[in-house]
Structures are given as structure tokens and as C-alpha cells.
Amino acid sequence: MKGCEECQKRMDAFLDEELRGPAEQAFQSHLAECESCTARVNEQRAFFQAVRASRPSESAPAALRERVRVLVERDAQAKAVGSGFWAGFGVRWMQGLLSSRAVLATTLSVTVIAVAVIAVTWMVWSASHRSRQAEEFRELAVQAHKEQLAGELPLQVKTESTTALTQWFTTKVPFSFRLPEYQGISGKPPSYRLMGGRVIRARTLPAAYVAYEMHNDMISLVMTTGKDTVASGGEVVHSGGVSFHSERVNGLQVVTWTVHDLTYALVSDVTVPAGESCIVCHSGNKGRDPLREFRNRAPKSDSLRGL
Amino acid sequence: VKRSQEKGPSFHQTALDYLDALYGYAMVLTRDRQDAEDLVQETYLRALGAYERLRPDSNIKGWMFAILRNLYLNEIRSKRSSVQAVDFEDDTDPVCESSMEGPYDFCVDRSKREDIRQAVESLPPPYREIIILREFEELSYEEIARILECPLGTVMSRLARARGKLKLTLRQWDPAVSRTSLRQGGQA
């Protein structure tokens, strides 16, 4: 060692026990010969000791200690069962839950995720439920139509008056009975004739059944509340802001639609493309068979029944 | 604090031993109890996810300090703050250089402990940090270099300046300190 200057440079390293081997030996040798450097080293050592003695005794908060303890224990348990990936996942999840600052954020996140999951689940279930209900409603309408044709579903009220029929249904069904408005062409009268109606059961609620006659053919209209049953499925035709769903059920043509909180099912044995279903009722002239033109259009497999 | 050959259990058994030290270090960096708690907790989380990859001879304490510091710096960077709390480039201080000259009069007794703590607290962040790591946590130069991600020489020079600054601060606070008291042990 080159004297006191070198000793001064290495003093801290010596006191920090960072000098090794020959360097340390040279330093020790110099101290043995130099009282001045020895005094400086002692002063410096005392200073180091004083600083270390002043180390804050502050401990980690108990809550933090507990959170970390749980983290460590969970990890130890998870590692013990050998689920490495999921253990790490679990620790992160636990950390997210335990983080003092992240508690609120985690709660919010979990809430948002839960709401999202519930919403998606509800949407999926709702769509499935709605589809199932629409299908059941179509089947109900078809069943009523068949029973009416077979004379097994007698009309409780027979009238050609829309007003009278509406009045009759007022106290019979738990919804505002309203027949579809006829929208003919150029003021021409409808080609069908109202026969009457009766109450049937749609699931657990009363539904309205209305019978029409058109050129000796029976047309059935079933009406229920749109709150429980919404038209869906089948071939969709949009007209006048309403979506009409056309589908063949047991060989019958069923057109359903929902408007003004009511869902309707119109059943007939007319076979026409969905886009032309409405024409059956809305374009015919009195005394003229409006279905005739569809007979030639309909494919063989969908030939008209009973015509 | 060397890591034994067996892995998981040794870490789990000793992990909590560093909690107070890590929290103290986190307080030095963040100066906020809540931030310090979150930082320590995140440190444990990272450590738990990575300790199995540690070499058997690794120093767990130094490793966890390094994790904590990196997390803190990442947080600072992510916040795009001006890094006022920690200026890690501040490695020159002419006042400190001059304070390194000659012997120091210094007196330490019980009443001085708090003065020293306050003096440490008053140091510029890089100096305060290295004092904490070396004097309070007694980490080696090499471990400190690893934590601070700097050369060994930088650790030595920064530590020397930090000590010089600390002495100077204490002397300014209490010029009447005597060398005699120091020589008598200086230990409270």
C-alpha cells in the first residue's frame, strides 16, 4: 500500500469488509505502522456503528404482515400439491384480493365482471328462452287451428263484428285485446270474414283465439301478451316497421309477429313464400280466390293443403 | 442470507424475515405508507412467482430488494412522473466531496439516534437509498450494485459521498460534537 493516501481511499471498503486477500493484508500492515490512519479508521468505524445503531425500528404494519403471511402460506400450500400454474394464478388472485389499495379496484372489477357474466348469461338464456316460447306459441296456434278445423274447439262468441269481439274479450284476457288492422289495397274490403273467438290457454295465461273464414278456408289468429312471448324464428319479412316470422309447422303456414305488446300467430294451410304471406289477406277482392295465384307458384313440396 | 439447496420450503420459511426491511426500504423510496405497503406486497407476489428459478446460492434478501426497487422504478416510469423522489443520476456533490477531507468530529449517544435518522431522511434520494442498503440492511457492495443495477465502483463512490453528506449534515446540526465522544465508542 502506498501510504496514508491509499489507506484513506480504502478505508470504507475495509470497514465494510469488502477488502479481500492481499489488499486487506496490506491495509492491515499499514495500520500497524500508522497511528494517524488507525485513528481515522477508528473514527470512521465509530461513525458507521453510530449510523447502524440508528436504524429505524419501524416495523411493517400488522395488516400488511398478515396479507403477506397469507400470500406466502397459500403459495406454500399450492406448491405442496404441485399445481404450479394454478398456484401462481391463485397467488396473483389472492394478491389482487388482499392488496390494501387494490381492494376497491378489485371489488369494482369483480362486480363488473360478475355483471358482465350475468348479463351475457342472461342474454343467452333470454334468447334461448324467447326462441323456445315463440316455438311453443306457434305450436299452440297450430294445435288450436287443428282443433278448430276438427270441431273440437267451439267458438265461445260468434260475431262478424270486430267491435263486438273486442268488447267480449275485454274481460276474458289479461291484456288489451286488439285485432290486427286491415290494410287492404285502394280501400277494397278484406277478403276474409270474422267468425268469432274464444279463450284458450297459452302456457299458464289466457290467450285469445279468433277464427276467420276466407273462401271456405279457415284461418286462425291466436293472440297473447308480448311481455311473455315475442315472435322469433322462421323466415323474417319486414313490413311497416313490424317483423313477420313465417314458418311451416306440421304442414301449416304460421306467421307470427309482435306489435304493441301483443304477439300474434296467424295459422292457415296456405303455402306461399314468406314474403307473400300478407298478400293472402291484404290483397284479395271480395268474391275472388286470392290464393289461386299462389297455387301455381308454390313448390310441389309446399303445395297447398285443402285447396 | 444464502439460499439452501432445498427450494420452496426454505423460501416460504424465511420470506417473512425480510418484511420489515423491505417495508423500510419501500418507505425510503415512496415516502408514503400506502404506496410502501402495496409495493412490498407486489414484491412478495413477484418473488413467490419466481423464487423457484433462483440459484441455490442466491441472496434472497438482496434479490427481493432488487425486485422491490424495479417495481418502484417501473411504477414511476409508468406514471411518467418527473422522478422527483429518486434522482438516480445524482452522483456528484461537491459539498460531499469536501466533507470527505480529514477526520470528523462526531458524537453519538441515544439522543443522537433520532438526529441521525433525520439526517438520513434529509439526504438526497440516491444517497438516502444507498445508506439504507448498506448501513441499515448491511448488504454487500455487490448486492447493492445488483439492486441498483450499477457498477461496483459507482456503489463505492456513491456510498462515500452519501456518508460524507450525512456527516456534514450532522455536523451542521450540532457543531459541538466532539471527537472524544466518538472515540469512546459512539454506540448508544
CSV table of N, CA and C in Angstrom, one decimal, chain B residues 38-157:
chain,number,residue,atom,x,y,z
B,38,ASP,N,-48.3,-1.4,-0.7
B,38,ASP,CA,-48.6,-2.0,-2.0
B,38,ASP,C,-47.3,-2.5,-2.6
B,39,LEU,N,-46.3,-1.7,-2.5
B,39,LEU,CA,-45.0,-2.1,-3.2
B,39,LEU,C,-44.5,-3.4,-2.6
B,40,VAL,N,-44.5,-3.5,-1.2
B,40,VAL,CA,-44.0,-4.7,-0.6
B,40,VAL,C,-44.8,-5.9,-0.9
B,41,GLN,N,-46.1,-5.7,-1.0
B,41,GLN,CA,-47.0,-6.8,-1.3
B,41,GLN,C,-46.7,-7.3,-2.7
B,42,GLU,N,-46.6,-6.4,-3.6
B,42,GLU,CA,-46.3,-6.7,-5.0
B,42,GLU,C,-45.0,-7.4,-5.1
B,43,THR,N,-44.0,-7.0,-4.3
B,43,THR,CA,-42.7,-7.6,-4.3
B,43,THR,C,-42.8,-9.1,-3.9
B,44,TYR,N,-43.6,-9.3,-2.9
B,44,TYR,CA,-43.8,-10.7,-2.4
B,44,TYR,C,-44.5,-11.5,-3.5
B,45,LEU,N,-45.4,-10.9,-4.1
B,45,LEU,CA,-46.1,-11.6,-5.2
B,45,LEU,C,-45.1,-12.0,-6.3
B,46,ARG,N,-44.3,-11.1,-6.7
B,46,ARG,CA,-43.3,-11.4,-7.8
B,46,ARG,C,-42.3,-12.5,-7.3
B,47,ALA,N,-41.9,-12.3,-6.1
B,47,ALA,CA,-40.9,-13.2,-5.5
B,47,ALA,C,-41.5,-14.7,-5.5
B,48,LEU,N,-42.8,-14.7,-5.0
B,48,LEU,CA,-43.4,-16.1,-4.9
B,48,LEU,C,-43.5,-16.7,-6.3
B,49,GLY,N,-43.6,-15.9,-7.3
B,49,GLY,CA,-43.8,-16.4,-8.6
B,49,GLY,C,-42.5,-16.8,-9.3
B,50,ALA,N,-41.4,-16.4,-8.7
B,50,ALA,CA,-40.1,-16.5,-9.4
B,50,ALA,C,-39.0,-17.2,-8.5
B,51,TYR,N,-39.2,-17.4,-7.3
B,51,TYR,CA,-38.1,-17.9,-6.4
B,51,TYR,C,-37.6,-19.2,-6.8
B,52,GLU,N,-38.5,-20.0,-7.5
B,52,GLU,CA,-38.0,-21.3,-7.8
B,52,GLU,C,-36.9,-21.3,-8.9
B,53,ARG,N,-36.8,-20.2,-9.6
B,53,ARG,CA,-35.8,-20.0,-10.6
B,53,ARG,C,-34.5,-19.5,-10.1
B,54,LEU,N,-34.5,-19.2,-8.8
B,54,LEU,CA,-33.3,-18.6,-8.2
B,54,LEU,C,-32.2,-19.7,-8.1
B,55,ARG,N,-31.0,-19.3,-8.2
B,55,ARG,CA,-29.9,-20.2,-8.0
B,55,ARG,C,-29.8,-20.5,-6.5
B,56,PRO,N,-29.4,-21.7,-6.1
B,56,PRO,CA,-29.4,-22.1,-4.7
B,56,PRO,C,-28.5,-21.1,-3.9
B,57,ASP,N,-27.5,-20.5,-4.4
B,57,ASP,CA,-26.6,-19.7,-3.6
B,57,ASP,C,-27.1,-18.2,-3.7
B,58,SER,N,-28.2,-17.9,-4.2
B,58,SER,CA,-28.7,-16.5,-4.3
B,58,SER,C,-29.0,-15.9,-2.9
B,59,ASN,N,-28.8,-14.7,-2.9
B,59,ASN,CA,-29.1,-13.9,-1.7
B,59,ASN,C,-30.6,-13.5,-1.8
B,60,ILE,N,-31.4,-14.1,-1.0
B,60,ILE,CA,-32.8,-13.8,-1.2
B,60,ILE,C,-33.2,-12.4,-0.8
B,61,LYS,N,-32.5,-11.9,0.3
B,61,LYS,CA,-32.8,-10.6,0.7
B,61,LYS,C,-32.5,-9.6,-0.4
B,62,GLY,N,-31.3,-9.7,-0.9
B,62,GLY,CA,-30.9,-8.8,-1.9
B,62,GLY,C,-31.7,-8.9,-3.2
B,63,TRP,N,-32.1,-10.1,-3.5
B,63,TRP,CA,-32.9,-10.4,-4.6
B,63,TRP,C,-34.3,-9.7,-4.4
B,64,MET,N,-34.9,-9.8,-3.3
B,64,MET,CA,-36.2,-9.2,-3.0
B,64,MET,C,-36.1,-7.6,-3.0
B,65,PHE,N,-35.0,-7.1,-2.5
B,65,PHE,CA,-34.8,-5.7,-2.6
B,65,PHE,C,-34.7,-5.2,-4.0
B,66,ALA,N,-34.0,-6.0,-4.9
B,66,ALA,CA,-33.9,-5.7,-6.3
B,66,ALA,C,-35.3,-5.7,-6.9
B,67,ILE,N,-36.1,-6.7,-6.6
B,67,ILE,CA,-37.5,-6.8,-7.1
B,67,ILE,C,-38.3,-5.5,-6.7
B,68,LEU,N,-38.2,-5.2,-5.4
B,68,LEU,CA,-38.9,-4.0,-4.9
B,68,LEU,C,-38.5,-2.8,-5.7
B,69,ARG,N,-37.2,-2.6,-5.8
B,69,ARG,CA,-36.7,-1.4,-6.4
B,69,ARG,C,-37.2,-1.3,-7.9
B,70,ASN,N,-37.1,-2.4,-8.6
B,70,ASN,CA,-37.5,-2.5,-10.0
B,70,ASN,C,-39.0,-2.2,-10.2
B,71,LEU,N,-39.8,-2.7,-9.2
B,71,LEU,CA,-41.2,-2.5,-9.3
B,71,LEU,C,-41.4,-1.0,-9.1
B,72,TYR,N,-40.7,-0.4,-8.1
B,72,TYR,CA,-40.9,1.0,-7.8
B,72,TYR,C,-40.5,1.8,-9.1
B,73,LEU,N,-39.4,1.5,-9.7
B,73,LEU,CA,-39.0,2.3,-10.9
B,73,LEU,C,-40.0,2.1,-12.0
B,74,ASN,N,-40.4,0.9,-12.2
B,74,ASN,CA,-41.4,0.7,-13.2
B,74,ASN,C,-42.7,1.5,-13.0
B,75,GLU,N,-43.1,1.5,-11.7
B,75,GLU,CA,-44.3,2.3,-11.4
B,75,GLU,C,-44.0,3.8,-11.7
B,76,ILE,N,-42.9,4.2,-11.3
B,76,ILE,CA,-42.5,5.6,-11.6
B,76,ILE,C,-42.6,5.9,-13.1
B,77,ARG,N,-41.9,5.0,-13.8
B,77,ARG,CA,-41.9,5.2,-15.3
B,77,ARG,C,-43.3,5.2,-15.9
B,78,SER,N,-44.1,4.3,-15.4
B,78,SER,CA,-45.5,4.1,-15.9
B,78,SER,C,-46.3,5.4,-15.7
B,79,LYS,N,-46.0,6.0,-14.6
B,79,LYS,CA,-46.7,7.2,-14.2
B,79,LYS,C,-46.1,8.4,-15.0
B,80,ARG,N,-45.0,8.2,-15.6
B,80,ARG,CA,-44.4,9.3,-16.4
B,80,ARG,C,-44.1,10.5,-15.5
B,81,SER,N,-43.8,10.3,-14.3
B,81,SER,CA,-43.6,11.4,-13.4
B,81,SER,C,-42.2,12.0,-13.7
B,82,SER,N,-41.9,13.0,-13.0
B,82,SER,CA,-40.6,13.7,-13.2
B,82,SER,C,-39.5,13.0,-12.3
B,83,VAL,N,-39.9,11.9,-11.7
B,83,VAL,CA,-39.0,11.1,-10.8
B,83,VAL,C,-38.3,12.1,-9.8
B,84,GLN,N,-39.1,12.8,-9.2
B,84,GLN,CA,-38.6,13.8,-8.2
B,84,GLN,C,-38.1,13.0,-7.0
B,85,ALA,N,-38.8,12.0,-6.7
B,85,ALA,CA,-38.5,11.3,-5.5
B,85,ALA,C,-37.1,10.6,-5.5
B,86,VAL,N,-36.7,10.1,-6.7
B,86,VAL,CA,-35.5,9.4,-6.8
B,86,VAL,C,-34.7,9.9,-8.0
B,87,ASP,N,-33.7,10.6,-7.8
B,87,ASP,CA,-32.8,11.0,-8.9
B,87,ASP,C,-31.6,10.2,-8.9
B,88,PHE,N,-31.6,9.1,-9.6
B,88,PHE,CA,-30.5,8.1,-9.5
B,88,PHE,C,-29.3,8.5,-10.3
B,89,GLU,N,-29.3,9.6,-11.0
B,89,GLU,CA,-28.2,10.1,-11.7
B,89,GLU,C,-27.4,11.1,-10.9
B,90,ASP,N,-27.9,11.5,-9.7
B,90,ASP,CA,-27.3,12.5,-8.9
B,90,ASP,C,-26.1,11.8,-8.1
B,91,ASP,N,-25.0,11.8,-8.7
B,91,ASP,CA,-23.9,11.1,-8.1
B,91,ASP,C,-22.7,12.0,-7.8
B,92,THR,N,-22.9,13.3,-8.0
B,92,THR,CA,-21.8,14.2,-7.7
B,92,THR,C,-22.3,15.3,-6.8
B,93,ASP,N,-21.5,15.5,-5.8
B,93,ASP,CA,-21.9,16.6,-4.8
B,93,ASP,C,-20.7,17.2,-4.3
B,94,PRO,N,-20.3,18.4,-4.8
B,94,PRO,CA,-19.0,19.0,-4.3
B,94,PRO,C,-19.0,19.2,-2.8
B,95,VAL,N,-20.1,19.5,-2.2
B,95,VAL,CA,-20.1,19.6,-0.8
B,95,VAL,C,-19.7,18.4,-0.1
B,96,CYS,N,-20.2,17.3,-0.6
B,96,CYS,CA,-19.9,16.0,0.0
B,96,CYS,C,-18.4,15.7,-0.2
B,97,GLU,N,-17.9,16.0,-1.4
B,97,GLU,CA,-16.5,15.7,-1.7
B,97,GLU,C,-15.6,16.4,-0.6
B,98,SER,N,-16.0,17.7,-0.4
B,98,SER,CA,-15.2,18.4,0.6
B,98,SER,C,-15.3,17.9,2.0
B,99,SER,N,-16.5,17.3,2.3
B,99,SER,CA,-16.7,16.8,3.6
B,99,SER,C,-15.9,15.5,3.9
B,100,MET,N,-15.4,14.9,2.8
B,100,MET,CA,-14.6,13.7,3.0
B,100,MET,C,-13.2,14.0,3.5
B,101,GLU,N,-12.9,15.2,3.4
B,101,GLU,CA,-11.5,15.5,3.8
B,101,GLU,C,-11.3,15.5,5.3
B,102,GLY,N,-10.3,14.9,5.8
B,102,GLY,CA,-9.9,15.0,7.2
B,102,GLY,C,-10.8,14.2,8.1
B,103,PRO,N,-10.4,14.2,9.4
B,103,PRO,CA,-11.2,13.4,10.4
B,103,PRO,C,-12.5,14.2,10.7
B,104,TYR,N,-13.4,13.5,11.4
B,104,TYR,CA,-14.7,14.1,11.7
B,104,TYR,C,-14.9,14.1,13.2
B,105,ASP,N,-15.5,15.2,13.6
B,105,ASP,CA,-15.9,15.2,15.0
B,105,ASP,C,-17.3,14.8,15.0
B,106,PHE,N,-17.5,13.9,15.9
B,106,PHE,CA,-18.9,13.3,15.8
B,106,PHE,C,-19.2,12.7,17.2
B,107,CYS,N,-20.4,12.9,17.6
B,107,CYS,CA,-20.8,12.4,18.9
B,107,CYS,C,-22.1,11.7,18.7
B,108,VAL,N,-22.1,10.5,19.3
B,108,VAL,CA,-23.4,9.7,19.1
B,108,VAL,C,-23.7,9.2,20.5
B,109,ASP,N,-24.9,9.4,20.9
B,109,ASP,CA,-25.5,8.8,22.1
B,109,ASP,C,-26.9,8.5,21.8
B,110,ARG,N,-27.6,8.2,22.8
B,110,ARG,CA,-29.1,7.9,22.5
B,110,ARG,C,-29.8,9.0,21.9
B,111,SER,N,-29.5,10.2,22.4
B,111,SER,CA,-30.2,11.4,21.9
B,111,SER,C,-29.9,11.7,20.4
B,112,LYS,N,-28.8,11.1,20.0
B,112,LYS,CA,-28.3,11.4,18.6
B,112,LYS,C,-28.9,10.5,17.6
B,113,ARG,N,-29.5,9.4,18.0
B,113,ARG,CA,-30.1,8.4,17.1
B,113,ARG,C,-31.1,9.1,16.2
B,114,GLU,N,-31.9,9.8,16.8
B,114,GLU,CA,-33.0,10.4,16.1
B,114,GLU,C,-32.4,11.5,15.1
B,115,ASP,N,-31.4,12.2,15.5
B,115,ASP,CA,-30.7,13.1,14.6
B,115,ASP,C,-30.2,12.4,13.4
B,116,ILE,N,-29.6,11.3,13.6
B,116,ILE,CA,-29.0,10.5,12.5
B,116,ILE,C,-30.1,10.1,11.5
B,117,ARG,N,-31.2,9.6,12.1
B,117,ARG,CA,-32.3,9.2,11.3
B,117,ARG,C,-32.8,10.3,10.5
B,118,GLN,N,-33.0,11.5,11.1
B,118,GLN,CA,-33.5,12.6,10.4
B,118,GLN,C,-32.5,13.1,9.3
B,119,ALA,N,-31.2,13.0,9.7
B,119,ALA,CA,-30.2,13.3,8.7
B,119,ALA,C,-30.3,12.4,7.5
B,120,VAL,N,-30.5,11.1,7.8
B,120,VAL,CA,-30.6,10.2,6.7
B,120,VAL,C,-31.8,10.5,5.8
B,121,GLU,N,-32.9,10.9,6.5
B,121,GLU,CA,-34.1,11.2,5.8
B,121,GLU,C,-33.9,12.5,4.9
B,122,SER,N,-33.0,13.4,5.4
B,122,SER,CA,-32.8,14.6,4.6
B,122,SER,C,-31.9,14.5,3.4
B,123,LEU,N,-31.3,13.3,3.3
B,123,LEU,CA,-30.3,13.1,2.2
B,123,LEU,C,-31.1,13.1,0.9
B,124,PRO,N,-30.4,13.5,-0.2
B,124,PRO,CA,-30.9,13.3,-1.5
B,124,PRO,C,-31.3,11.8,-1.7
B,125,PRO,N,-32.3,11.5,-2.4
B,125,PRO,CA,-32.8,10.1,-2.6
B,125,PRO,C,-31.7,9.1,-2.9
B,126,PRO,N,-30.8,9.3,-3.8
B,126,PRO,CA,-29.8,8.3,-4.1
B,126,PRO,C,-28.9,8.0,-2.9
B,127,TYR,N,-28.6,9.1,-2.2
B,127,TYR,CA,-27.7,8.9,-1.0
B,127,TYR,C,-28.5,8.2,0.1
B,128,ARG,N,-29.7,8.6,0.3
B,128,ARG,CA,-30.5,8.0,1.3
B,128,ARG,C,-30.7,6.5,1.0
B,129,GLU,N,-30.9,6.2,-0.2
B,129,GLU,CA,-31.1,4.8,-0.6
B,129,GLU,C,-29.9,4.0,-0.3
B,130,ILE,N,-28.8,4.5,-0.7
B,130,ILE,CA,-27.6,3.6,-0.6
B,130,ILE,C,-27.2,3.5,0.9
B,131,ILE,N,-27.5,4.5,1.7
B,131,ILE,CA,-27.2,4.4,3.1
B,131,ILE,C,-28.1,3.3,3.8
B,132,ILE,N,-29.3,3.3,3.3
B,132,ILE,CA,-30.3,2.3,3.8
B,132,ILE,C,-29.8,0.9,3.5
B,133,LEU,N,-29.4,0.8,2.2
B,133,LEU,CA,-29.0,-0.6,1.8
B,133,LEU,C,-27.7,-1.0,2.5
B,134,ARG,N,-26.8,-0.1,2.7
B,134,ARG,CA,-25.5,-0.5,3.3
B,134,ARG,C,-25.5,-0.5,4.8
B,135,GLU,N,-25.9,0.6,5.4
B,135,GLU,CA,-25.8,0.7,6.8
B,135,GLU,C,-27.0,0.1,7.6
B,136,PHE,N,-28.1,0.2,7.0
B,136,PHE,CA,-29.3,-0.4,7.8
B,136,PHE,C,-29.5,-1.8,7.4
B,137,GLU,N,-29.4,-2.1,6.1
B,137,GLU,CA,-29.6,-3.5,5.7
B,137,GLU,C,-28.3,-4.3,5.6
B,138,GLU,N,-27.2,-3.7,5.6
B,138,GLU,CA,-25.9,-4.3,5.6
B,138,GLU,C,-25.7,-5.2,4.4
B,139,LEU,N,-26.1,-4.8,3.3
B,139,LEU,CA,-25.9,-5.5,2.1
B,139,LEU,C,-24.5,-5.2,1.5
B,140,SER,N,-24.0,-6.2,0.9
B,140,SER,CA,-22.6,-6.0,0.3
B,140,SER,C,-22.6,-5.1,-0.9
B,141,TYR,N,-21.4,-4.6,-1.2
B,141,TYR,CA,-21.3,-3.8,-2.4
B,141,TYR,C,-21.9,-4.5,-3.7
B,142,GLU,N,-21.6,-5.7,-3.8
B,142,GLU,CA,-22.0,-6.5,-4.9
B,142,GLU,C,-23.5,-6.6,-5.0
B,143,GLU,N,-24.1,-6.8,-3.8
B,143,GLU,CA,-25.6,-6.9,-3.8
B,143,GLU,C,-26.2,-5.6,-4.0
B,144,ILE,N,-25.6,-4.5,-3.5
B,144,ILE,CA,-26.2,-3.2,-3.8
B,144,ILE,C,-26.1,-2.9,-5.3
B,145,ALA,N,-24.9,-3.2,-5.8
B,145,ALA,CA,-24.7,-3.0,-7.3
B,145,ALA,C,-25.8,-3.7,-8.1
B,146,ARG,N,-26.1,-4.9,-7.7
B,146,ARG,CA,-27.1,-5.7,-8.4
B,146,ARG,C,-28.5,-5.0,-8.2
B,147,ILE,N,-28.8,-4.5,-7.0
B,147,ILE,CA,-30.1,-3.9,-6.8
B,147,ILE,C,-30.2,-2.6,-7.5
B,148,LEU,N,-29.1,-1.8,-7.5
B,148,LEU,CA,-29.1,-0.5,-8.1
B,148,LEU,C,-28.8,-0.6,-9.6
B,149,GLU,N,-28.4,-1.8,-10.0
B,149,GLU,CA,-28.1,-2.0,-11.4
B,149,GLU,C,-27.0,-1.0,-11.9
B,150,CYS,N,-26.0,-1.0,-11.1
B,150,CYS,CA,-24.9,-0.1,-11.5
B,150,CYS,C,-23.5,-0.8,-11.2
B,151,PRO,N,-22.4,-0.2,-11.7
B,151,PRO,CA,-21.1,-0.9,-11.4
B,151,PRO,C,-20.8,-0.8,-10.0
B,152,LEU,N,-19.9,-1.7,-9.6
B,152,LEU,CA,-19.4,-1.7,-8.2
B,152,LEU,C,-18.7,-0.4,-7.8
B,153,GLY,N,-18.0,0.2,-8.8
B,153,GLY,CA,-17.3,1.4,-8.5
B,153,GLY,C,-18.3,2.5,-8.2
B,154,THR,N,-19.4,2.5,-8.9
B,154,THR,CA,-20.5,3.5,-8.6
B,154,THR,C,-21.0,3.4,-7.2
B,155,VAL,N,-21.2,2.1,-6.8
B,155,VAL,CA,-21.7,1.9,-5.4
B,155,VAL,C,-20.7,2.5,-4.4
B,156,MET,N,-19.4,2.3,-4.6
B,156,MET,CA,-18.4,2.7,-3.7
B,156,MET,C,-18.4,4.2,-3.6
B,157,SER,N,-18.4,4.8,-4.8
B,157,SER,CA,-18.3,6.3,-4.8
B,157,SER,C,-19.6,7.0,-4.3
